[in-house]
JSON list of C-alpha atoms in Angstrom, two decimals:
[
{"chain": "Z", "resi": 149, "resn": "MET", "atom": "CA", "xyz": [95.64, 80.88, 124.71]},
{"chain": "Z", "resi": 150, "resn": "GLN", "atom": "CA", "xyz": [95.99, 78.53, 121.77]},
{"chain": "Z", "resi": 151, "resn": "ILE", "atom": "CA", "xyz": [97.53, 79.89, 118.60]},
{"chain": "Z", "resi": 152, "resn": "ILE", "atom": "CA", "xyz": [97.13, 77.89, 115.40]},
{"chain": "Z", "resi": 153, "resn": "GLN", "atom": "CA", "xyz": [100.06, 78.22, 112.99]},
{"chain": "Z", "resi": 154, "resn": "LYS", "atom": "CA", "xyz": [99.08, 79.07, 109.40]},
{"chain": "Z", "resi": 155, "resn": "PRO", "atom": "CA", "xyz": [102.43, 79.85, 107.74]},
{"chain": "Z", "resi": 156, "resn": "CYS", "atom": "CA", "xyz": [102.36, 82.50, 105.05]},
{"chain": "Z", "resi": 157, "resn": "PRO", "atom": "CA", "xyz": [105.00, 82.91, 102.33]},
{"chain": "Z", "resi": 158, "resn": "ASN", "atom": "CA", "xyz": [104.61, 86.70, 102.15]},
{"chain": "Z", "resi": 159, "resn": "PHE", "atom": "CA", "xyz": [107.02, 88.27, 104.62]},
{"chain": "Z", "resi": 160, "resn": "VAL", "atom": "CA", "xyz": [110.60, 89.42, 105.06]},
{"chain": "Z", "resi": 161, "resn": "GLN", "atom": "CA", "xyz": [112.76, 87.54, 107.53]},
{"chain": "Z", "resi": 162, "resn": "GLY", "atom": "CA", "xyz": [113.74, 89.84, 110.40]},
{"chain": "Z", "resi": 163, "resn": "ARG", "atom": "CA", "xyz": [112.90, 93.50, 110.92]},
{"chain": "Z", "resi": 164, "resn": "SER", "atom": "CA", "xyz": [116.07, 95.27, 109.72]},
{"chain": "Z", "resi": 165, "resn": "GLY", "atom": "CA", "xyz": [117.12, 96.02, 113.30]},
{"chain": "Z", "resi": 166, "resn": "TYR", "atom": "CA", "xyz": [113.74, 97.33, 114.46]},
{"chain": "Z", "resi": 167, "resn": "LYS", "atom": "CA", "xyz": [111.56, 95.75, 117.12]},
{"chain": "Z", "resi": 168, "resn": "PRO", "atom": "CA", "xyz": [107.79, 95.77, 117.50]},
{"chain": "Z", "resi": 169, "resn": "GLU", "atom": "CA", "xyz": [106.59, 99.02, 119.09]},
{"chain": "Z", "resi": 170, "resn": "ILE", "atom": "CA", "xyz": [103.04, 99.36, 117.74]},
{"chain": "Z", "resi": 171, "resn": "ILE", "atom": "CA", "xyz": [100.12, 96.93, 117.52]},
{"chain": "Z", "resi": 172, "resn": "VAL", "atom": "CA", "xyz": [97.88, 97.64, 114.53]},
{"chain": "Z", "resi": 173, "resn": "LEU", "atom": "CA", "xyz": [94.28, 96.42, 114.45]},
{"chain": "Z", "resi": 174, "resn": "HIS", "atom": "CA", "xyz": [92.79, 95.50, 111.07]},
{"chain": "Z", "resi": 175, "resn": "ILE", "atom": "CA", "xyz": [89.54, 94.05, 109.72]},
{"chain": "Z", "resi": 176, "resn": "MET", "atom": "CA", "xyz": [89.63, 91.18, 107.23]},
{"chain": "Z", "resi": 177, "resn": "ALA", "atom": "CA", "xyz": [86.60, 92.30, 105.23]},
{"chain": "Z", "resi": 178, "resn": "GLY", "atom": "CA", "xyz": [85.76, 88.61, 105.13]},
{"chain": "Z", "resi": 179, "resn": "SER", "atom": "CA", "xyz": [86.15, 85.30, 106.90]},
{"chain": "Z", "resi": 180, "resn": "LEU", "atom": "CA", "xyz": [89.03, 83.78, 108.83]},
{"chain": "Z", "resi": 181, "resn": "THR", "atom": "CA", "xyz": [89.05, 80.80, 106.45]},
{"chain": "Z", "resi": 182, "resn": "GLY", "atom": "CA", "xyz": [89.14, 83.07, 103.41]},
{"chain": "Z", "resi": 183, "resn": "THR", "atom": "CA", "xyz": [91.99, 85.10, 104.90]},
{"chain": "Z", "resi": 184, "resn": "ASP", "atom": "CA", "xyz": [93.91, 81.91, 105.70]},
{"chain": "Z", "resi": 185, "resn": "SER", "atom": "CA", "xyz": [93.59, 80.91, 102.06]},
{"chain": "Z", "resi": 186, "resn": "TRP", "atom": "CA", "xyz": [94.48, 84.36, 100.67]},
{"chain": "Z", "resi": 187, "resn": "PHE", "atom": "CA", "xyz": [97.56, 84.75, 102.88]},
{"chain": "Z", "resi": 188, "resn": "ALA", "atom": "CA", "xyz": [98.77, 81.26, 101.91]},
{"chain": "Z", "resi": 189, "resn": "THR", "atom": "CA", "xyz": [99.22, 82.29, 98.26]},
{"chain": "Z", "resi": 190, "resn": "THR", "atom": "CA", "xyz": [102.22, 84.14, 96.92]},
{"chain": "Z", "resi": 191, "resn": "GLN", "atom": "CA", "xyz": [99.90, 85.87, 94.44]},
{"chain": "Z", "resi": 192, "resn": "SER", "atom": "CA", "xyz": [98.25, 87.87, 97.24]},
{"chain": "Z", "resi": 193, "resn": "GLN", "atom": "CA", "xyz": [101.52, 89.65, 98.16]},
{"chain": "Z", "resi": 194, "resn": "VAL", "atom": "CA", "xyz": [100.01, 90.42, 101.60]},
{"chain": "Z", "resi": 195, "resn": "SER", "atom": "CA", "xyz": [100.17, 89.00, 105.11]},
{"chain": "Z", "resi": 196, "resn": "SER", "atom": "CA", "xyz": [99.64, 89.79, 108.77]},
{"chain": "Z", "resi": 197, "resn": "HIS", "atom": "CA", "xyz": [101.09, 88.45, 111.97]},
{"chain": "Z", "resi": 198, "resn": "TYR", "atom": "CA", "xyz": [97.75, 87.24, 113.34]},
{"chain": "Z", "resi": 199, "resn": "GLY", "atom": "CA", "xyz": [94.09, 86.71, 112.57]},
{"chain": "Z", "resi": 200, "resn": "VAL", "atom": "CA", "xyz": [91.34, 86.48, 115.17]},
{"chain": "Z", "resi": 201, "resn": "GLY", "atom": "CA", "xyz": [88.07, 84.75, 114.30]},
{"chain": "Z", "resi": 202, "resn": "PHE", "atom": "CA", "xyz": [84.53, 85.32, 115.55]},
{"chain": "Z", "resi": 203, "resn": "LEU", "atom": "CA", "xyz": [84.78, 82.28, 117.83]},
{"chain": "Z", "resi": 204, "resn": "GLY", "atom": "CA", "xyz": [88.07, 83.45, 119.35]},
{"chain": "Z", "resi": 205, "resn": "ASP", "atom": "CA", "xyz": [90.35, 81.31, 117.17]},
{"chain": "Z", "resi": 206, "resn": "ILE", "atom": "CA", "xyz": [93.79, 82.88, 116.78]},
{"chain": "Z", "resi": 207, "resn": "HIS", "atom": "CA", "xyz": [95.86, 82.09, 113.69]},
{"chain": "Z", "resi": 208, "resn": "GLN", "atom": "CA", "xyz": [99.49, 83.15, 113.31]},
{"chain": "Z", "resi": 209, "resn": "TYR", "atom": "CA", "xyz": [100.64, 83.78, 109.76]},
{"chain": "Z", "resi": 210, "resn": "VAL", "atom": "CA", "xyz": [104.02, 85.46, 110.31]},
{"chain": "Z", "resi": 211, "resn": "LYS", "atom": "CA", "xyz": [106.34, 85.32, 113.32]},
{"chain": "Z", "resi": 212, "resn": "GLU", "atom": "CA", "xyz": [106.49, 88.56, 115.33]},
{"chain": "Z", "resi": 213, "resn": "GLU", "atom": "CA", "xyz": [110.26, 88.65, 114.76]},
{"chain": "Z", "resi": 214, "resn": "ASP", "atom": "CA", "xyz": [109.63, 88.93, 111.01]},
{"chain": "Z", "resi": 215, "resn": "THR", "atom": "CA", "xyz": [108.15, 91.69, 108.85]},
{"chain": "Z", "resi": 216, "resn": "ALA", "atom": "CA", "xyz": [104.61, 91.04, 107.61]},
{"chain": "Z", "resi": 217, "resn": "TRP", "atom": "CA", "xyz": [103.35, 92.77, 104.47]},
{"chain": "Z", "resi": 218, "resn": "THR", "atom": "CA", "xyz": [100.30, 94.31, 106.05]},
{"chain": "Z", "resi": 219, "resn": "GLN", "atom": "CA", "xyz": [100.27, 98.08, 106.28]},
{"chain": "Z", "resi": 220, "resn": "GLY", "atom": "CA", "xyz": [100.10, 98.68, 102.52]},
{"chain": "Z", "resi": 221, "resn": "LEU", "atom": "CA", "xyz": [102.88, 101.25, 102.49]},
{"chain": "Z", "resi": 222, "resn": "LYS", "atom": "CA", "xyz": [105.34, 100.07, 99.86]},
{"chain": "Z", "resi": 223, "resn": "THR", "atom": "CA", "xyz": [105.20, 103.58, 98.44]},
{"chain": "Z", "resi": 224, "resn": "PRO", "atom": "CA", "xyz": [104.49, 106.84, 100.29]},
{"chain": "Z", "resi": 225, "resn": "PRO", "atom": "CA", "xyz": [100.84, 106.94, 101.37]},
{"chain": "Z", "resi": 226, "resn": "LEU", "atom": "CA", "xyz": [98.34, 109.35, 99.85]},
{"chain": "Z", "resi": 227, "resn": "ALA", "atom": "CA", "xyz": [98.08, 111.09, 103.22]},
{"chain": "Z", "resi": 228, "resn": "LYS", "atom": "CA", "xyz": [100.58, 111.12, 106.05]},
{"chain": "Z", "resi": 229, "resn": "PRO", "atom": "CA", "xyz": [99.81, 108.60, 108.79]},
{"chain": "Z", "resi": 230, "resn": "THR", "atom": "CA", "xyz": [98.09, 110.24, 111.76]},
{"chain": "Z", "resi": 231, "resn": "PHE", "atom": "CA", "xyz": [99.37, 108.17, 114.67]},
{"chain": "Z", "resi": 232, "resn": "LYS", "atom": "CA", "xyz": [101.71, 109.85, 117.12]},
{"chain": "Z", "resi": 233, "resn": "LEU", "atom": "CA", "xyz": [104.65, 107.41, 116.88]},
{"chain": "Z", "resi": 234, "resn": "TYR", "atom": "CA", "xyz": [104.94, 107.33, 113.06]},
{"chain": "Z", "resi": 235, "resn": "LYS", "atom": "CA", "xyz": [108.58, 107.22, 111.95]},
{"chain": "Z", "resi": 236, "resn": "GLU", "atom": "CA", "xyz": [109.14, 109.29, 108.82]},
{"chain": "Z", "resi": 237, "resn": "ASN", "atom": "CA", "xyz": [110.81, 107.37, 105.97]},
{"chain": "Z", "resi": 238, "resn": "ILE", "atom": "CA", "xyz": [110.65, 104.00, 107.77]},
{"chain": "Z", "resi": 239, "resn": "ASN", "atom": "CA", "xyz": [108.18, 101.38, 106.58]},
{"chain": "Z", "resi": 240, "resn": "PRO", "atom": "CA", "xyz": [105.81, 100.79, 109.55]},
{"chain": "Z", "resi": 241, "resn": "ASN", "atom": "CA", "xyz": [105.81, 97.06, 108.76]},
{"chain": "Z", "resi": 242, "resn": "LYS", "atom": "CA", "xyz": [109.28, 97.05, 110.34]},
{"chain": "Z", "resi": 243, "resn": "TYR", "atom": "CA", "xyz": [108.05, 98.18, 113.77]},
{"chain": "Z", "resi": 244, "resn": "CYS", "atom": "CA", "xyz": [104.41, 97.08, 113.89]},
{"chain": "Z", "resi": 245, "resn": "VAL", "atom": "CA", "xyz": [102.68, 93.82, 114.80]},
{"chain": "Z", "resi": 246, "resn": "SER", "atom": "CA", "xyz": [99.42, 93.39, 112.91]},
{"chain": "Z", "resi": 247, "resn": "ILE", "atom": "CA", "xyz": [96.22, 91.68, 114.03]},
{"chain": "Z", "resi": 248, "resn": "GLU", "atom": "CA", "xyz": [93.47, 91.03, 111.49]},
{"chain": "Z", "resi": 249, "resn": "HIS", "atom": "CA", "xyz": [89.91, 90.41, 112.68]},
{"chain": "Z", "resi": 250, "resn": "GLU", "atom": "CA", "xyz": [87.27, 88.33, 110.95]},
{"chain": "Z", "resi": 251, "resn": "GLY", "atom": "CA", "xyz": [84.30, 90.33, 109.71]},
{"chain": "Z", "resi": 252, "resn": "ASN", "atom": "CA", "xyz": [83.60, 93.68, 108.10]},
{"chain": "Z", "resi": 253, "resn": "ASP", "atom": "CA", "xyz": [83.46, 96.03, 111.11]},
{"chain": "Z", "resi": 254, "resn": "LEU", "atom": "CA", "xyz": [85.31, 95.40, 114.38]},
{"chain": "Z", "resi": 255, "resn": "SER", "atom": "CA", "xyz": [82.79, 97.52, 116.31]},
{"chain": "Z", "resi": 256, "resn": "LYS", "atom": "CA", "xyz": [80.26, 94.72, 115.65]},
{"chain": "Z", "resi": 257, "resn": "ALA", "atom": "CA", "xyz": [82.57, 91.93, 116.83]},
{"chain": "Z", "resi": 258, "resn": "PRO", "atom": "CA", "xyz": [81.23, 89.26, 119.19]},
{"chain": "Z", "resi": 259, "resn": "VAL", "atom": "CA", "xyz": [82.54, 89.21, 122.75]},
{"chain": "Z", "resi": 260, "resn": "THR", "atom": "CA", "xyz": [84.46, 85.97, 122.09]},
{"chain": "Z", "resi": 261, "resn": "GLN", "atom": "CA", "xyz": [86.45, 87.67, 119.34]},
{"chain": "Z", "resi": 262, "resn": "LEU", "atom": "CA", "xyz": [87.11, 90.81, 121.40]},
{"chain": "Z", "resi": 263, "resn": "ASN", "atom": "CA", "xyz": [88.26, 88.76, 124.39]},
{"chain": "Z", "resi": 264, "resn": "ALA", "atom": "CA", "xyz": [90.65, 86.71, 122.23]},
{"chain": "Z", "resi": 265, "resn": "SER", "atom": "CA", "xyz": [92.03, 89.88, 120.65]},
{"chain": "Z", "resi": 266, "resn": "VAL", "atom": "CA", "xyz": [92.55, 91.46, 124.07]},
{"chain": "Z", "resi": 267, "resn": "GLU", "atom": "CA", "xyz": [94.38, 88.38, 125.34]},
{"chain": "Z", "resi": 268, "resn": "LEU", "atom": "CA", "xyz": [96.60, 88.40, 122.24]},
{"chain": "Z", "resi": 269, "resn": "ILE", "atom": "CA", "xyz": [97.32, 92.13, 122.65]},
{"chain": "Z", "resi": 270, "resn": "ARG", "atom": "CA", "xyz": [98.33, 91.58, 126.28]},
{"chain": "Z", "resi": 271, "resn": "THR", "atom": "CA", "xyz": [100.67, 88.75, 125.28]},
{"chain": "Z", "resi": 272, "resn": "ILE", "atom": "CA", "xyz": [102.33, 90.74, 122.48]},
{"chain": "Z", "resi": 273, "resn": "ALA", "atom": "CA", "xyz": [102.61, 93.87, 124.64]},
{"chain": "Z", "resi": 274, "resn": "SER", "atom": "CA", "xyz": [104.20, 91.90, 127.48]},
{"chain": "Z", "resi": 275, "resn": "LYS", "atom": "CA", "xyz": [106.68, 90.15, 125.18]},
{"chain": "Z", "resi": 276, "resn": "TRP", "atom": "CA", "xyz": [107.89, 93.39, 123.53]},
{"chain": "Z", "resi": 277, "resn": "ASN", "atom": "CA", "xyz": [107.33, 95.85, 126.42]},
{"chain": "Z", "resi": 278, "resn": "ILE", "atom": "CA", "xyz": [104.73, 97.75, 124.41]},
{"chain": "Z", "resi": 279, "resn": "PRO", "atom": "CA", "xyz": [102.60, 100.07, 126.54]},
{"chain": "Z", "resi": 280, "resn": "ILE", "atom": "CA", "xyz": [98.87, 99.34, 126.38]},
{"chain": "Z", "resi": 281, "resn": "ASP", "atom": "CA", "xyz": [97.59, 102.74, 125.32]},
{"chain": "Z", "resi": 282, "resn": "ARG", "atom": "CA", "xyz": [96.20, 104.51, 122.25]},
{"chain": "Z", "resi": 283, "resn": "ASP", "atom": "CA", "xyz": [99.65, 105.68, 121.14]},
{"chain": "Z", "resi": 284, "resn": "HIS", "atom": "CA", "xyz": [100.82, 102.06, 120.83]},
{"chain": "Z", "resi": 285, "resn": "ILE", "atom": "CA", "xyz": [97.60, 100.28, 119.84]},
{"chain": "Z", "resi": 286, "resn": "ILE", "atom": "CA", "xyz": [96.17, 101.83, 116.70]},
{"chain": "Z", "resi": 287, "resn": "GLY", "atom": "CA", "xyz": [93.77, 101.20, 113.86]},
{"chain": "Z", "resi": 288, "resn": "HIS", "atom": "CA", "xyz": [94.96, 100.64, 110.30]},
{"chain": "Z", "resi": 289, "resn": "TYR", "atom": "CA", "xyz": [93.17, 103.87, 109.30]},
{"chain": "Z", "resi": 290, "resn": "GLU", "atom": "CA", "xyz": [95.77, 105.78, 111.35]},
{"chain": "Z", "resi": 291, "resn": "LEU", "atom": "CA", "xyz": [98.47, 104.45, 109.01]},
{"chain": "Z", "resi": 292, "resn": "ASP", "atom": "CA", "xyz": [96.55, 104.78, 105.76]},
{"chain": "Z", "resi": 293, "resn": "PRO", "atom": "CA", "xyz": [93.74, 107.32, 106.29]},
{"chain": "Z", "resi": 294, "resn": "VAL", "atom": "CA", "xyz": [92.79, 107.72, 102.62]},
{"chain": "Z", "resi": 295, "resn": "ARG", "atom": "CA", "xyz": [92.74, 104.14, 101.34]},
{"chain": "Z", "resi": 296, "resn": "LYS", "atom": "CA", "xyz": [91.64, 102.49, 104.62]},
{"chain": "Z", "resi": 297, "resn": "PRO", "atom": "CA", "xyz": [89.41, 105.03, 106.42]},
{"chain": "Z", "resi": 298, "resn": "ASN", "atom": "CA", "xyz": [87.22, 102.33, 108.04]},
{"chain": "Z", "resi": 299, "resn": "CYS", "atom": "CA", "xyz": [89.80, 99.71, 108.94]},
{"chain": "Z", "resi": 300, "resn": "PRO", "atom": "CA", "xyz": [89.13, 98.18, 111.43]},
{"chain": "Z", "resi": 301, "resn": "ALA", "atom": "CA", "xyz": [85.75, 99.85, 112.04]},
{"chain": "Z", "resi": 302, "resn": "ILE", "atom": "CA", "xyz": [83.43, 102.69, 111.18]},
{"chain": "Z", "resi": 303, "resn": "ASP", "atom": "CA", "xyz": [83.03, 103.43, 114.90]},
{"chain": "Z", "resi": 304, "resn": "LYS", "atom": "CA", "xyz": [86.63, 104.12, 115.96]},
{"chain": "Z", "resi": 305, "resn": "SER", "atom": "CA", "xyz": [85.72, 104.04, 119.67]},
{"chain": "Z", "resi": 306, "resn": "ILE", "atom": "CA", "xyz": [86.06, 100.23, 119.48]},
{"chain": "Z", "resi": 307, "resn": "ILE", "atom": "CA", "xyz": [89.83, 100.69, 119.64]},
{"chain": "Z", "resi": 308, "resn": "ASP", "atom": "CA", "xyz": [89.47, 102.70, 122.88]},
{"chain": "Z", "resi": 309, "resn": "LYS", "atom": "CA", "xyz": [87.25, 99.90, 124.23]},
{"chain": "Z", "resi": 310, "resn": "ILE", "atom": "CA", "xyz": [89.80, 97.22, 123.33]},
{"chain": "Z", "resi": 311, "resn": "VAL", "atom": "CA", "xyz": [92.63, 99.22, 124.91]},
{"chain": "Z", "resi": 312, "resn": "SER", "atom": "CA", "xyz": [90.55, 99.70, 128.06]},
{"chain": "Z", "resi": 313, "resn": "MET", "atom": "CA", "xyz": [89.77, 95.97, 128.19]},
{"chain": "Z", "resi": 314, "resn": "ALA", "atom": "CA", "xyz": [93.48, 95.12, 127.70]},
{"chain": "Z", "resi": 315, "resn": "LYS", "atom": "CA", "xyz": [94.47, 97.46, 130.55]},
{"chain": "Z", "resi": 316, "resn": "THR", "atom": "CA", "xyz": [91.99, 95.88, 132.97]},
{"chain": "Z", "resi": 317, "resn": "PRO", "atom": "CA", "xyz": [93.61, 93.13, 135.05]},
{"chain": "Z", "resi": 318, "resn": "THR", "atom": "CA", "xyz": [92.21, 89.64, 134.55]}
]
């Protein structure tokens, strides 16, 4: 798996003593190139650890050991996050690794993109001893159900499919 480095200025060095425990799947609502450009500016005030393109390209914006600005939870969310392992009063950016996906709806992703995402999930999960299950691999909507109800997809079963693919031995 080749990972192309696309350094982003929007992050906090370290994780304040936390380690990655959750992998959060996002949708870019646009192109990989556009996201590269947006994350490269300080004006955006956002970032992610990774981006996965339609053709299976993987870009790394922020090191996994650092805190990306991706979950959108600088202030308390409008609705409490719905995922099982949410830590009350702790910014999820501190314990999540984020993967953005090119496009507008992950349930319509090409196989090349899904396969690259699955390979990346396996690598991250192995490195940090993160179980490959629906408690540990979530959609952004489970963190921010009011503002991001369709991130990464309208059809939420795509996350179950990705988890199932990641569990299947290669």
